[in-house]
Coordinates of C-alpha atoms and ligand atoms in Angstrom, one line a residue:
M1 CA 10.6 -59.9 -44.1
L2 CA 8.8 -63.0 -42.4
V3 CA 5.3 -62.3 -44.0
F4 CA 7.5 -62.4 -47.0
V5 CA 9.0 -65.3 -46.9
V6 CA 6.5 -67.8 -45.7
C7 CA 4.3 -66.8 -48.2
W8 CA 6.4 -68.7 -50.7
P9 CA 5.8 -72.1 -49.6
A10 CA 2.4 -71.3 -49.2
L11 CA 2.1 -70.3 -52.5
A12 CA 3.9 -73.9 -53.5
W13 CA 1.7 -76.0 -51.8
L14 CA -0.8 -74.1 -53.4
A15 CA 0.8 -74.3 -57.0
G16 CA 0.3 -78.4 -55.5
Q17 CA -3.4 -78.2 -55.5
L18 CA -3.5 -76.3 -58.8
I19 CA -2.3 -78.2 -61.4
P20 CA -3.6 -81.7 -60.5
A21 CA -7.0 -79.5 -60.8
I22 CA -6.0 -78.4 -63.9
G23 CA -5.3 -81.7 -65.3
A24 CA -8.4 -83.0 -63.7
G25 CA -10.9 -80.5 -65.5
D26 CA -11.9 -79.7 -61.6
F27 CA -13.1 -75.9 -62.4
N28 CA -14.1 -74.9 -59.1
K29 CA -11.5 -75.7 -57.5
V30 CA -8.9 -74.0 -60.0
L31 CA -11.1 -71.3 -58.9
R32 CA -10.5 -71.3 -55.5
T33 CA -6.8 -72.0 -55.3
I34 CA -6.3 -69.0 -57.9
A35 CA -8.4 -66.8 -55.9
A36 CA -6.4 -68.2 -52.6
A37 CA -3.1 -67.4 -54.3
L38 CA -3.9 -63.9 -56.0
A39 CA -4.8 -63.4 -52.3
V40 CA -1.2 -64.6 -50.7
F41 CA 0.8 -62.3 -53.7
L42 CA -1.1 -59.6 -52.3
V43 CA -0.2 -60.3 -49.0
Q44 CA 3.1 -61.1 -50.3
K45 CA 3.5 -57.7 -52.2
A46 CA 2.4 -56.0 -49.4
A47 CA 5.0 -57.4 -47.1
Q48 CA 8.1 -56.6 -49.6
F49 CA 6.3 -52.8 -49.9
G50 CA 6.5 -52.6 -46.6
Q51 CA 9.8 -53.8 -46.0
D52 CA 12.0 -51.8 -48.7
T53 CA 10.3 -48.7 -47.9
L54 CA 11.4 -49.0 -44.2
L55 CA 15.1 -50.3 -44.5
A56 CA 15.8 -47.5 -47.4
G57 CA 15.7 -44.6 -44.7
P58 CA 18.3 -46.3 -42.4
A59 CA 20.8 -47.5 -45.3
L60 CA 20.9 -43.9 -46.7
Q61 CA 21.3 -42.5 -43.7
V62 CA 25.1 -44.9 -43.3
S63 CA 25.6 -43.6 -46.5
Q64 CA 25.0 -40.0 -45.3
E65 CA 26.9 -40.8 -41.9
L66 CA 30.1 -42.1 -43.4
R67 CA 29.9 -38.8 -46.1
R68 CA 29.7 -36.7 -42.9
T69 CA 32.5 -38.7 -41.0
L70 CA 35.1 -38.5 -43.6
F71 CA 34.4 -35.0 -44.6
A72 CA 35.0 -33.9 -41.4
R73 CA 37.6 -36.1 -41.5
L74 CA 39.0 -34.1 -44.3
Q75 CA 38.7 -30.9 -43.0
R76 CA 41.1 -32.3 -40.3
I77 CA 43.0 -33.7 -43.1
D78 CA 47.6 -32.9 -42.9
F79 CA 47.7 -30.5 -45.7
G80 CA 50.8 -32.6 -47.2
A81 CA 48.4 -35.9 -47.5
L82 CA 46.0 -34.2 -48.8
E83 CA 48.4 -32.4 -51.9
K84 CA 49.0 -36.0 -52.6
L85 CA 45.0 -36.4 -53.1
S86 CA 43.8 -35.8 -56.2
A87 CA 40.4 -33.2 -55.9
G88 CA 38.7 -35.4 -58.5
D89 CA 39.8 -38.8 -56.5
L90 CA 38.4 -37.5 -53.3
T91 CA 35.1 -36.3 -55.1
Y92 CA 34.3 -39.7 -56.8
R93 CA 34.7 -41.6 -53.0
L94 CA 32.7 -39.6 -51.3
T95 CA 30.0 -39.8 -53.8
E96 CA 30.0 -42.9 -55.5
D97 CA 31.8 -44.9 -53.1
A98 CA 29.5 -43.7 -50.4
D99 CA 26.5 -44.5 -52.7
R100 CA 27.9 -47.8 -53.2
V101 CA 28.6 -48.7 -49.2
G102 CA 24.8 -47.4 -48.7
E103 CA 23.3 -49.3 -51.3
V104 CA 25.4 -52.7 -50.7
I105 CA 23.7 -52.0 -47.1
Y106 CA 20.5 -51.6 -48.2
K107 CA 20.6 -55.0 -50.7
T108 CA 22.3 -57.0 -48.2
I109 CA 19.3 -56.2 -45.5
Q110 CA 16.3 -55.1 -48.1
D111 CA 17.2 -58.3 -50.6
T112 CA 19.8 -60.9 -49.5
T113 CA 18.2 -61.6 -46.4
P114 CA 14.9 -62.5 -47.5
S115 CA 16.7 -64.5 -50.3
A116 CA 18.9 -66.7 -48.0
L117 CA 15.6 -67.4 -45.7
Q118 CA 13.5 -67.9 -48.7
L119 CA 16.2 -70.8 -49.5
V120 CA 15.9 -71.7 -45.7
V121 CA 11.9 -71.5 -46.0
V122 CA 11.2 -73.2 -49.5
L123 CA 13.7 -75.7 -48.9
G124 CA 12.7 -76.6 -45.5
Y125 CA 9.1 -77.4 -47.4
M126 CA 11.2 -79.6 -49.9
V127 CA 12.5 -81.9 -47.3
W128 CA 9.2 -82.3 -45.8
L129 CA 7.7 -83.7 -48.9
D130 CA 10.3 -86.0 -49.9
W131 CA 13.8 -85.8 -48.2
L132 CA 15.7 -88.4 -51.1
L133 CA 14.4 -86.0 -53.4
A134 CA 15.9 -82.8 -51.8
L135 CA 19.1 -85.0 -50.3
A136 CA 20.0 -84.6 -54.4
T137 CA 18.4 -81.6 -55.1
L138 CA 21.2 -80.5 -52.5
L139 CA 24.2 -82.0 -53.7
L140 CA 23.9 -79.5 -56.4
A141 CA 24.2 -77.0 -54.2
P142 CA 27.8 -76.9 -53.7
V143 CA 28.7 -77.0 -56.9
V144 CA 26.8 -73.8 -57.8
V145 CA 28.5 -72.0 -55.1
L146 CA 31.9 -73.1 -55.6
L147 CA 31.6 -71.4 -59.0
V148 CA 29.9 -68.5 -57.4
S149 CA 32.8 -67.5 -55.2
G150 CA 35.6 -68.6 -57.3
F151 CA 34.0 -66.1 -59.6
G152 CA 33.3 -63.4 -57.3
A153 CA 36.6 -63.4 -56.1
R154 CA 37.9 -62.6 -59.7
V155 CA 35.0 -60.4 -60.5
M156 CA 35.7 -58.1 -56.7
G157 CA 39.6 -58.0 -58.5
A158 CA 37.9 -56.9 -62.0
A159 CA 36.1 -54.3 -60.1
E160 CA 38.8 -52.4 -58.2
R161 CA 40.9 -51.8 -60.9
S162 CA 38.1 -50.5 -63.1
Q163 CA 37.0 -48.4 -60.3
K164 CA 40.7 -46.9 -59.7
Q165 CA 40.4 -46.2 -63.6
V166 CA 37.2 -44.3 -62.8
S167 CA 39.3 -42.2 -60.5
E168 CA 42.3 -41.5 -62.3
L169 CA 39.7 -40.5 -65.2
A170 CA 37.9 -38.3 -62.5
G171 CA 41.2 -36.8 -61.6
L172 CA 42.7 -35.9 -65.2
L173 CA 39.0 -34.7 -65.8
G174 CA 39.8 -32.3 -62.8
E175 CA 43.5 -31.1 -63.9
A176 CA 42.3 -30.5 -67.2
I177 CA 38.9 -28.7 -66.7
A178 CA 40.8 -26.6 -64.4
G179 CA 44.1 -26.1 -66.7
L180 CA 42.2 -25.6 -70.0
P181 CA 43.2 -22.0 -70.6
L182 CA 46.8 -23.0 -70.1
V183 CA 46.4 -26.0 -72.4
R184 CA 45.2 -23.9 -75.0
A185 CA 47.8 -21.2 -74.6
F186 CA 50.4 -23.8 -74.9
A187 CA 49.0 -25.3 -78.2
A188 CA 48.8 -28.7 -76.0
E189 CA 45.2 -30.0 -77.0
P190 CA 46.5 -32.6 -78.9
W191 CA 48.9 -33.8 -76.5
L192 CA 46.1 -33.2 -73.8
Q193 CA 43.8 -35.4 -76.1
Q194 CA 45.8 -38.1 -76.1
R195 CA 46.4 -38.8 -72.8
F196 CA 42.5 -38.4 -72.5
D197 CA 42.1 -41.1 -74.7
E198 CA 45.2 -43.1 -73.6
E199 CA 43.4 -43.3 -70.1
I200 CA 39.4 -43.5 -71.5
D201 CA 41.0 -46.5 -72.9
L202 CA 42.7 -48.1 -69.8
H203 CA 39.0 -47.6 -68.4
R204 CA 37.2 -49.0 -71.7
K205 CA 39.3 -52.2 -71.2
A206 CA 39.0 -52.7 -67.2
R207 CA 35.1 -51.8 -67.6
Y208 CA 35.4 -54.5 -70.3
R209 CA 37.2 -57.2 -67.9
T210 CA 34.6 -56.7 -65.0
L211 CA 31.4 -56.7 -67.7
R212 CA 32.8 -59.8 -69.5
L213 CA 33.8 -61.7 -66.3
L214 CA 30.1 -60.7 -65.7
A215 CA 28.8 -62.3 -69.0
L216 CA 30.4 -65.3 -68.3
Q217 CA 29.2 -65.6 -65.0
H218 CA 25.6 -65.5 -65.8
P219 CA 25.4 -68.6 -68.5
V220 CA 27.7 -70.6 -66.5
V221 CA 25.5 -70.2 -63.6
G222 CA 22.1 -70.5 -65.5
F223 CA 23.5 -73.9 -67.1
I224 CA 24.2 -75.3 -63.8
E225 CA 20.9 -74.6 -62.5
A226 CA 18.8 -75.9 -65.9
A227 CA 21.3 -78.8 -66.0
G228 CA 20.3 -79.2 -62.2
I229 CA 16.6 -78.5 -62.6
L230 CA 16.6 -81.3 -65.5
A231 CA 18.0 -84.1 -63.2
V232 CA 15.8 -83.4 -60.5
L233 CA 12.8 -84.0 -62.8
L234 CA 14.2 -87.2 -63.5
I235 CA 14.9 -88.3 -60.0
G236 CA 11.2 -87.1 -59.1
A237 CA 9.8 -89.1 -62.2
A238 CA 11.8 -92.0 -60.2
R239 CA 10.4 -91.4 -56.9
I240 CA 6.6 -91.3 -57.8
Q241 CA 7.4 -94.3 -59.8
A242 CA 8.8 -96.0 -56.7
G243 CA 5.6 -94.6 -54.7
G244 CA 7.8 -92.1 -52.4
L245 CA 5.7 -88.8 -53.6
N246 CA 2.2 -88.3 -55.5
S247 CA 1.6 -86.2 -58.6
Q248 CA 0.3 -83.3 -56.3
G249 CA 3.6 -83.0 -54.1
F250 CA 5.8 -83.3 -56.9
S251 CA 3.7 -80.3 -58.6
S252 CA 4.7 -78.5 -55.0
Y253 CA 8.1 -79.8 -55.4
V254 CA 8.6 -78.7 -58.6
A255 CA 6.8 -74.9 -57.7
A256 CA 9.1 -74.8 -54.6
L257 CA 12.3 -75.8 -56.7
L258 CA 11.4 -72.8 -59.3
M259 CA 10.9 -70.5 -56.0
L260 CA 14.7 -71.4 -55.0
I261 CA 15.8 -69.8 -58.7
D262 CA 15.3 -66.3 -57.6
P263 CA 17.2 -66.2 -54.3
I264 CA 20.1 -68.1 -56.2
S265 CA 20.4 -65.5 -58.4
H266 CA 20.0 -62.5 -56.3
L267 CA 22.6 -63.9 -53.7
T268 CA 24.8 -64.3 -56.6
T269 CA 24.3 -60.7 -57.9
N270 CA 24.3 -59.6 -54.4
F271 CA 27.1 -61.3 -53.8
N272 CA 29.5 -59.9 -56.0
E273 CA 27.8 -56.3 -55.6
F274 CA 28.6 -56.7 -52.0
Q275 CA 32.1 -57.4 -52.8
Q276 CA 32.2 -53.9 -54.9
G277 CA 30.8 -52.0 -52.2
Q278 CA 33.7 -53.8 -50.3
A279 CA 36.0 -52.3 -52.4
S280 CA 34.7 -48.9 -52.2
L281 CA 34.9 -48.9 -48.4
R282 CA 38.5 -50.2 -48.6
R283 CA 39.0 -46.6 -50.7
L284 CA 36.8 -44.9 -48.3
R285 CA 38.7 -46.3 -45.4
Q286 CA 41.8 -45.2 -46.6
I287 CA 40.6 -41.8 -46.2
E288 CA 40.8 -42.5 -42.7
S289 CA 44.3 -43.8 -42.9
E290 CA 45.7 -40.3 -43.9
P291 CA 47.1 -38.5 -40.8
V292 CA 45.1 -35.5 -39.8
E293 CA 46.5 -32.2 -38.2
P294 CA 47.3 -33.4 -34.7
P295 CA 45.1 -32.2 -31.6
D296 CA 45.7 -29.7 -29.7
R297 CA 47.8 -30.5 -26.2
P298 CA 45.6 -31.6 -23.7
D299 CA 47.4 -28.8 -21.1
A300 CA 46.0 -26.3 -23.9
Q301 CA 45.6 -23.2 -22.5
P302 CA 42.9 -20.3 -23.8
L303 CA 44.8 -17.7 -25.8
G304 CA 42.6 -14.6 -24.3
P305 CA 43.4 -10.7 -25.4
V306 CA 46.9 -10.5 -28.2
R307 CA 49.3 -8.1 -28.3
G308 CA 50.9 -9.4 -31.5
E309 CA 54.0 -10.0 -30.7
L310 CA 56.2 -12.1 -32.9
V311 CA 59.0 -14.2 -32.3
L312 CA 61.0 -16.7 -34.4
D313 CA 63.8 -18.3 -32.6
R314 CA 65.5 -20.6 -34.5
V315 CA 63.3 -22.2 -36.2
S316 CA 64.2 -24.4 -38.6
F317 CA 61.7 -26.7 -40.7
G318 CA 61.8 -29.1 -43.8
Y319 CA 58.2 -31.0 -45.2
T320 CA 60.2 -33.7 -45.5
Q321 CA 63.4 -34.7 -43.2
D322 CA 66.2 -34.8 -45.5
Q323 CA 65.1 -30.7 -47.3
P324 CA 65.5 -27.9 -44.8
V325 CA 63.0 -25.5 -46.3
L326 CA 63.5 -22.9 -42.9
N327 CA 66.7 -22.4 -41.5
N328 CA 67.4 -21.7 -38.2
L329 CA 65.8 -18.2 -38.9
S330 CA 64.9 -16.0 -36.1
L331 CA 63.3 -12.8 -36.2
Q332 CA 61.4 -10.7 -33.9
V333 CA 58.1 -8.6 -34.9
E334 CA 56.9 -5.9 -32.2
P335 CA 53.2 -5.5 -31.9
G336 CA 51.1 -3.3 -34.8
Q337 CA 55.1 -3.6 -36.7
M338 CA 54.9 -4.2 -40.3
V339 CA 57.1 -7.0 -41.6
A340 CA 58.0 -7.4 -45.1
L341 CA 59.3 -11.0 -46.7
V342 CA 60.8 -10.7 -49.7
G343 CA 62.9 -13.3 -52.1
P344 CA 62.6 -15.3 -54.9
S345 CA 59.7 -18.4 -55.1
G346 CA 60.7 -20.8 -53.8
A347 CA 62.3 -19.3 -50.8
G348 CA 60.2 -20.1 -47.8
K349 CA 57.8 -17.4 -47.7
S350 CA 54.7 -19.4 -47.6
T351 CA 56.1 -22.0 -45.8
L352 CA 56.8 -19.1 -43.1
F353 CA 53.2 -18.1 -43.0
S354 CA 52.5 -22.1 -42.2
L355 CA 54.5 -22.4 -39.4
L356 CA 52.7 -19.2 -38.0
L357 CA 49.1 -20.8 -38.9
R358 CA 50.6 -24.0 -37.3
F359 CA 49.8 -25.7 -40.2
N360 CA 53.3 -27.2 -39.7
T361 CA 55.0 -27.6 -36.9
A362 CA 58.9 -26.7 -36.8
Q363 CA 61.3 -29.3 -36.0
E364 CA 63.9 -27.1 -34.3
G365 CA 63.0 -23.8 -32.5
R366 CA 60.2 -22.1 -31.4
V367 CA 57.7 -19.6 -32.6
L368 CA 56.2 -17.6 -30.2
L369 CA 52.8 -15.2 -30.2
D370 CA 52.9 -13.3 -27.0
G371 CA 56.0 -14.9 -25.6
R372 CA 53.7 -18.1 -25.5
D373 CA 54.3 -21.0 -28.1
L374 CA 52.8 -21.7 -30.5
A375 CA 52.3 -25.3 -29.3
D376 CA 51.3 -24.8 -26.4
L377 CA 47.4 -23.2 -27.7
R378 CA 44.4 -24.5 -29.1
A379 CA 44.9 -24.1 -32.7
R380 CA 41.1 -22.4 -33.0
D381 CA 42.0 -19.7 -30.7
L382 CA 45.7 -19.0 -32.9
R383 CA 43.9 -18.8 -35.9
Q384 CA 41.6 -16.2 -34.9
A385 CA 44.2 -13.9 -33.6
V386 CA 46.2 -14.7 -36.7
A387 CA 44.8 -14.0 -39.9
L388 CA 45.1 -14.6 -43.6
V389 CA 44.8 -13.1 -46.5
P390 CA 45.9 -15.2 -49.6
Q391 CA 47.1 -14.4 -52.4
R392 CA 44.1 -15.4 -54.9
S393 CA 41.0 -14.6 -52.8
N394 CA 39.0 -17.9 -52.5
V395 CA 35.7 -17.0 -51.7
F396 CA 32.8 -19.4 -51.0
S397 CA 30.1 -19.0 -53.0
G398 CA 26.8 -18.2 -50.2
T399 CA 26.3 -14.6 -49.8
V400 CA 28.3 -11.4 -49.3
A401 CA 27.7 -11.5 -45.5
E402 CA 28.1 -15.3 -45.4
A403 CA 31.7 -14.8 -47.3
I404 CA 33.0 -12.4 -44.4
A405 CA 31.0 -13.7 -41.7
F406 CA 32.9 -17.5 -42.9
G407 CA 31.0 -19.5 -40.2
R408 CA 31.9 -17.0 -37.5
P409 CA 29.2 -16.4 -34.8
A410 CA 29.1 -12.3 -36.1
T411 CA 26.2 -9.5 -36.0
R412 CA 25.3 -7.4 -39.0
E413 CA 26.9 -4.7 -38.1
Q414 CA 30.0 -6.4 -37.2
I415 CA 30.3 -7.4 -40.6
R416 CA 29.7 -4.0 -41.8
E417 CA 32.3 -2.8 -39.9
A418 CA 34.9 -5.4 -41.2
A419 CA 33.6 -4.6 -45.2
Q420 CA 34.1 -0.5 -43.9
L421 CA 37.5 -1.0 -43.2
A422 CA 38.7 -3.5 -46.1
N423 CA 37.1 -0.5 -48.2
A424 CA 34.3 -3.1 -49.5
S425 CA 31.1 -1.7 -47.7
G426 CA 30.7 0.8 -50.8
F427 CA 30.4 -1.6 -53.6
I428 CA 28.8 -4.2 -51.5
E429 CA 26.1 -1.3 -50.6
A430 CA 25.4 -0.8 -54.0
L431 CA 24.4 -3.8 -54.9
P432 CA 20.8 -4.4 -55.1
E433 CA 20.6 -6.9 -52.5
G434 CA 23.4 -5.5 -50.3
Y435 CA 25.0 -7.8 -48.1
D436 CA 22.8 -10.5 -49.2
S437 CA 23.8 -10.6 -52.8
R438 CA 25.0 -14.0 -53.8
I439 CA 28.2 -14.8 -55.1
E440 CA 28.3 -17.4 -57.3
E441 CA 31.1 -20.5 -57.3
R442 CA 34.4 -19.0 -57.3
G443 CA 33.0 -15.9 -57.1
S444 CA 32.9 -15.7 -60.8
N445 CA 30.1 -12.5 -60.6
F446 CA 32.1 -10.2 -58.9
S447 CA 35.5 -8.4 -60.1
G448 CA 39.1 -9.6 -59.1
G449 CA 39.1 -6.4 -57.0
Q450 CA 36.3 -7.0 -55.0
L451 CA 37.2 -10.4 -54.4
Q452 CA 40.4 -9.1 -52.8
R453 CA 38.1 -6.7 -50.7
L454 CA 36.2 -9.2 -49.8
A455 CA 39.1 -11.4 -48.7
I456 CA 40.5 -8.4 -46.7
A457 CA 37.2 -7.8 -44.9
R458 CA 36.9 -12.0 -43.7
A459 CA 40.6 -11.3 -42.0
V460 CA 39.7 -8.6 -40.4
L461 CA 36.7 -9.4 -39.2
G462 CA 37.1 -11.1 -35.9
N463 CA 39.7 -8.3 -35.0
P464 CA 43.1 -10.2 -35.1
A465 CA 45.8 -8.8 -33.7
V466 CA 48.5 -10.9 -36.7
L467 CA 47.5 -10.0 -40.1
L468 CA 49.1 -12.0 -43.1
L469 CA 49.0 -11.2 -46.3
D470 CA 50.4 -12.7 -49.3
E471 CA 50.5 -9.7 -51.7
A472 CA 48.7 -10.8 -55.3
T473 CA 50.6 -10.6 -58.0
S474 CA 48.4 -10.2 -61.0
A475 CA 47.6 -7.1 -61.7
L476 CA 44.5 -4.9 -61.1
D477 CA 43.5 -1.8 -63.2
A478 CA 44.9 1.2 -61.6
E479 CA 41.2 1.9 -59.9
A480 CA 40.6 -1.5 -58.5
E481 CA 44.7 -1.7 -57.2
E482 CA 43.8 1.8 -55.1
A483 CA 40.5 0.6 -54.0
V484 CA 42.1 -2.3 -53.0
Q485 CA 45.2 -0.9 -51.4
H486 CA 43.0 1.6 -49.6
G487 CA 41.3 -1.3 -48.0
L488 CA 44.5 -2.7 -47.1
K489 CA 46.2 0.4 -45.5
Q490 CA 43.1 0.2 -43.0
A491 CA 43.1 -3.1 -42.3
M492 CA 46.6 -3.2 -41.4
A493 CA 46.4 -0.1 -39.1
Q494 CA 47.3 -0.9 -35.6
R495 CA 47.9 -4.5 -36.3
T496 CA 51.2 -7.1 -37.0
V497 CA 51.6 -7.6 -40.5
L498 CA 53.8 -10.1 -42.0
V499 CA 53.7 -9.4 -46.0
I500 CA 54.7 -11.5 -48.7
A501 CA 55.4 -8.4 -50.6
H502 CA 55.8 -7.8 -54.5
R503 CA 55.0 -4.2 -54.6
L504 CA 57.3 -1.2 -53.8
A505 CA 55.1 0.9 -52.0
T506 CA 54.4 -2.1 -49.4
V507 CA 58.4 -2.4 -48.6
Q508 CA 58.9 1.0 -48.4
E509 CA 56.0 1.5 -45.6
A510 CA 57.5 -1.9 -44.1
D511 CA 59.5 -1.4 -40.7
Q512 CA 61.5 -4.5 -41.3
I513 CA 62.3 -6.2 -44.7
L514 CA 63.3 -9.9 -44.5
V515 CA 64.8 -10.8 -47.7
L516 CA 64.8 -14.8 -47.9
E517 CA 66.9 -17.2 -49.9
S518 CA 67.0 -21.0 -49.4
G519 CA 65.2 -20.3 -46.1
R520 CA 67.3 -18.3 -44.7
I521 CA 67.6 -14.6 -43.8
V522 CA 69.8 -13.1 -46.0
E523 CA 69.4 -9.5 -45.4
R524 CA 67.2 -7.1 -43.6
G525 CA 66.5 -3.7 -42.8
S526 CA 64.4 -1.1 -44.3
H527 CA 64.2 -0.4 -48.4
N528 CA 67.0 2.5 -48.0
Q529 CA 68.9 1.1 -46.2
L530 CA 69.2 -1.9 -48.1
M531 CA 68.7 -0.1 -51.5
A532 CA 72.5 1.7 -50.0
H533 CA 73.8 -1.6 -49.0
G534 CA 74.0 -3.0 -52.6
G535 CA 73.0 -6.3 -51.8
R536 CA 70.3 -9.2 -52.8
Y537 CA 67.8 -6.7 -52.5
R538 CA 68.8 -4.0 -54.4
E539 CA 69.2 -6.8 -57.2
L540 CA 65.4 -7.8 -56.8
C541 CA 64.7 -4.4 -56.6
E542 CA 66.0 -3.9 -60.1
R543 CA 65.1 -7.5 -61.8
Q544 CA 61.8 -6.1 -61.0
L545 CA 60.8 -8.9 -58.6
I546 CA 59.3 -6.1 -56.7
H547 CA 56.8 -3.9 -58.6
M548 CA 56.1 -0.3 -58.9
G549 CA 52.7 -1.0 -57.9
A550 CA 49.8 -0.3 -60.4
Ligands
ADP1 P1 57.7 -19.4 -51.3 O1 56.6 -18.9 -50.6 O2 59.2 -18.2 -51.2 O3 57.7 -19.0 -53.0 P2 57.3 -21.8 -50.0 O4 57.2 -21.8 -48.6 O5 56.1 -22.2 -51.2 O6 58.5 -20.6 -51.1 O7 58.8 -23.0 -50.9 C1 59.7 -23.6 -50.3 C2 59.9 -24.7 -50.4 O8 58.9 -25.7 -49.6 C3 59.7 -24.8 -51.8 O9 61.4 -25.4 -52.3 C4 58.7 -25.5 -52.1 O10 59.0 -26.7 -53.0 C5 58.9 -26.2 -51.1 N1 57.2 -27.1 -50.3 C6 56.3 -26.1 -50.4 N2 55.3 -26.4 -50.1 C7 55.1 -27.8 -50.1 C8 54.6 -28.8 -49.3 N3 53.5 -29.0 -49.0 N4 55.2 -30.1 -49.5 C9 56.7 -30.4 -49.7 N5 57.6 -29.2 -50.1 C10 56.9 -28.0 -50.3

């Protein structure tokens, strides 16, 4: 950077030699000076290359580190907070915004610093040449600075608004792409198109405001510069007349003056980018300020082997203070028992699961596993002992073996066993590459039944004592359904199972059925007992909220 900067006054001095030599027709001197200038340029550009490449690495690392820490933060974010952030918006922040911050840091070191140094060194040279002339030049600087910073603030505001529009657009796009079948099914395309049109219109306007400000900035700053240079020429002529400067010195001075334009314009652009980068950084910081899952208690004990006894002791919970979702819920599940939860949607069944996984913590009452309060356990241990088979079998892309292991250390043998339990080994081994076959994004190259069995295998891999099962409501064909049921049956054996049940066969096999309504258990008993009782359960069966299976 220093080599690069010091070359500028050297070049200005050479210009001072060159211009009068050209005027005097001293061809030899012209030739020598041009050769020297070429050599200086060569050194300078080589230095610039070295500086740029040396700085690019660390700057990119900053982006990477930013992304890495924020993603780690995102993984621990509170689910309530996550729901409020749209996936598209988050994606934008972690890609575009993180890149922008890295770019600004790069620019600041790679461009802003040498520009500022160049300004100082060249100005120093000008003062040395003729301080009076330099003083006149310097008087123009505050005007430029004031203009620049005034504009900068406005550009920043406009840039922030326009970035917000982009992420809103991304949010809408994400929603639209995911919901496209639904939109088509409701023939809602015109409605969606209109929403989209409005959004892109807002986006265009916000961008336009930014661009207009930028467009205005360049001519204004450019005009001030031009006027300044003309003024300097005038004063310079007066100084030569007064004998304070010779023509060589004045040529060097003008060359040096021209060398100020570049760094000033770089500094203005970079200043704007710097402010845009600050807007990005602020948006990234917001992720950091979102609440995360509370850490384990410092005195949390390891769990050890688990029998699988679950107790809820007068548990009450609400996502917000004023709206209870679970109300004074008590229940006891012996190790190896199977309990079916039934009830209309919104009754609180999934919320109960979220308490058992400690995604949420009860405001009142206690949840106990083998007699130990979940709050006293380490989340990691708990989630090894309690496994979830979700309703929609989200399987990550990667190989089949990776999807089952899901980041846990597991031998091929253990993966195979889990697959066997889940009744998945048959179809996996029939694949050309077996356990190394690739699963595409969203599991698009596997059938629904296969994905469900993979999700079951993933759940049983660590041999959890407790299985939380959210039965799929979407109908599979009879054959696939039977394969999944077979896998589930094997997976459930000798485990405590809580199942959000939609199928008659499941509830008939349950040791206990709990009917949940508005966060309360309104009935409990076996299928036959509850049918005989003729209450809510029977109604649910008759309204076919519990299905006859496939
Ligand atoms: P179910 O699984 O029985 O359909 P849920 O447990 O999903 O019921 O929901 C119970 C109630 O809690 C519903 O009124 C639902 O709107 C509310 N609820 C569920 N999840 C959240 C959440 N993350 N934030 C706020 N309210 C929620």
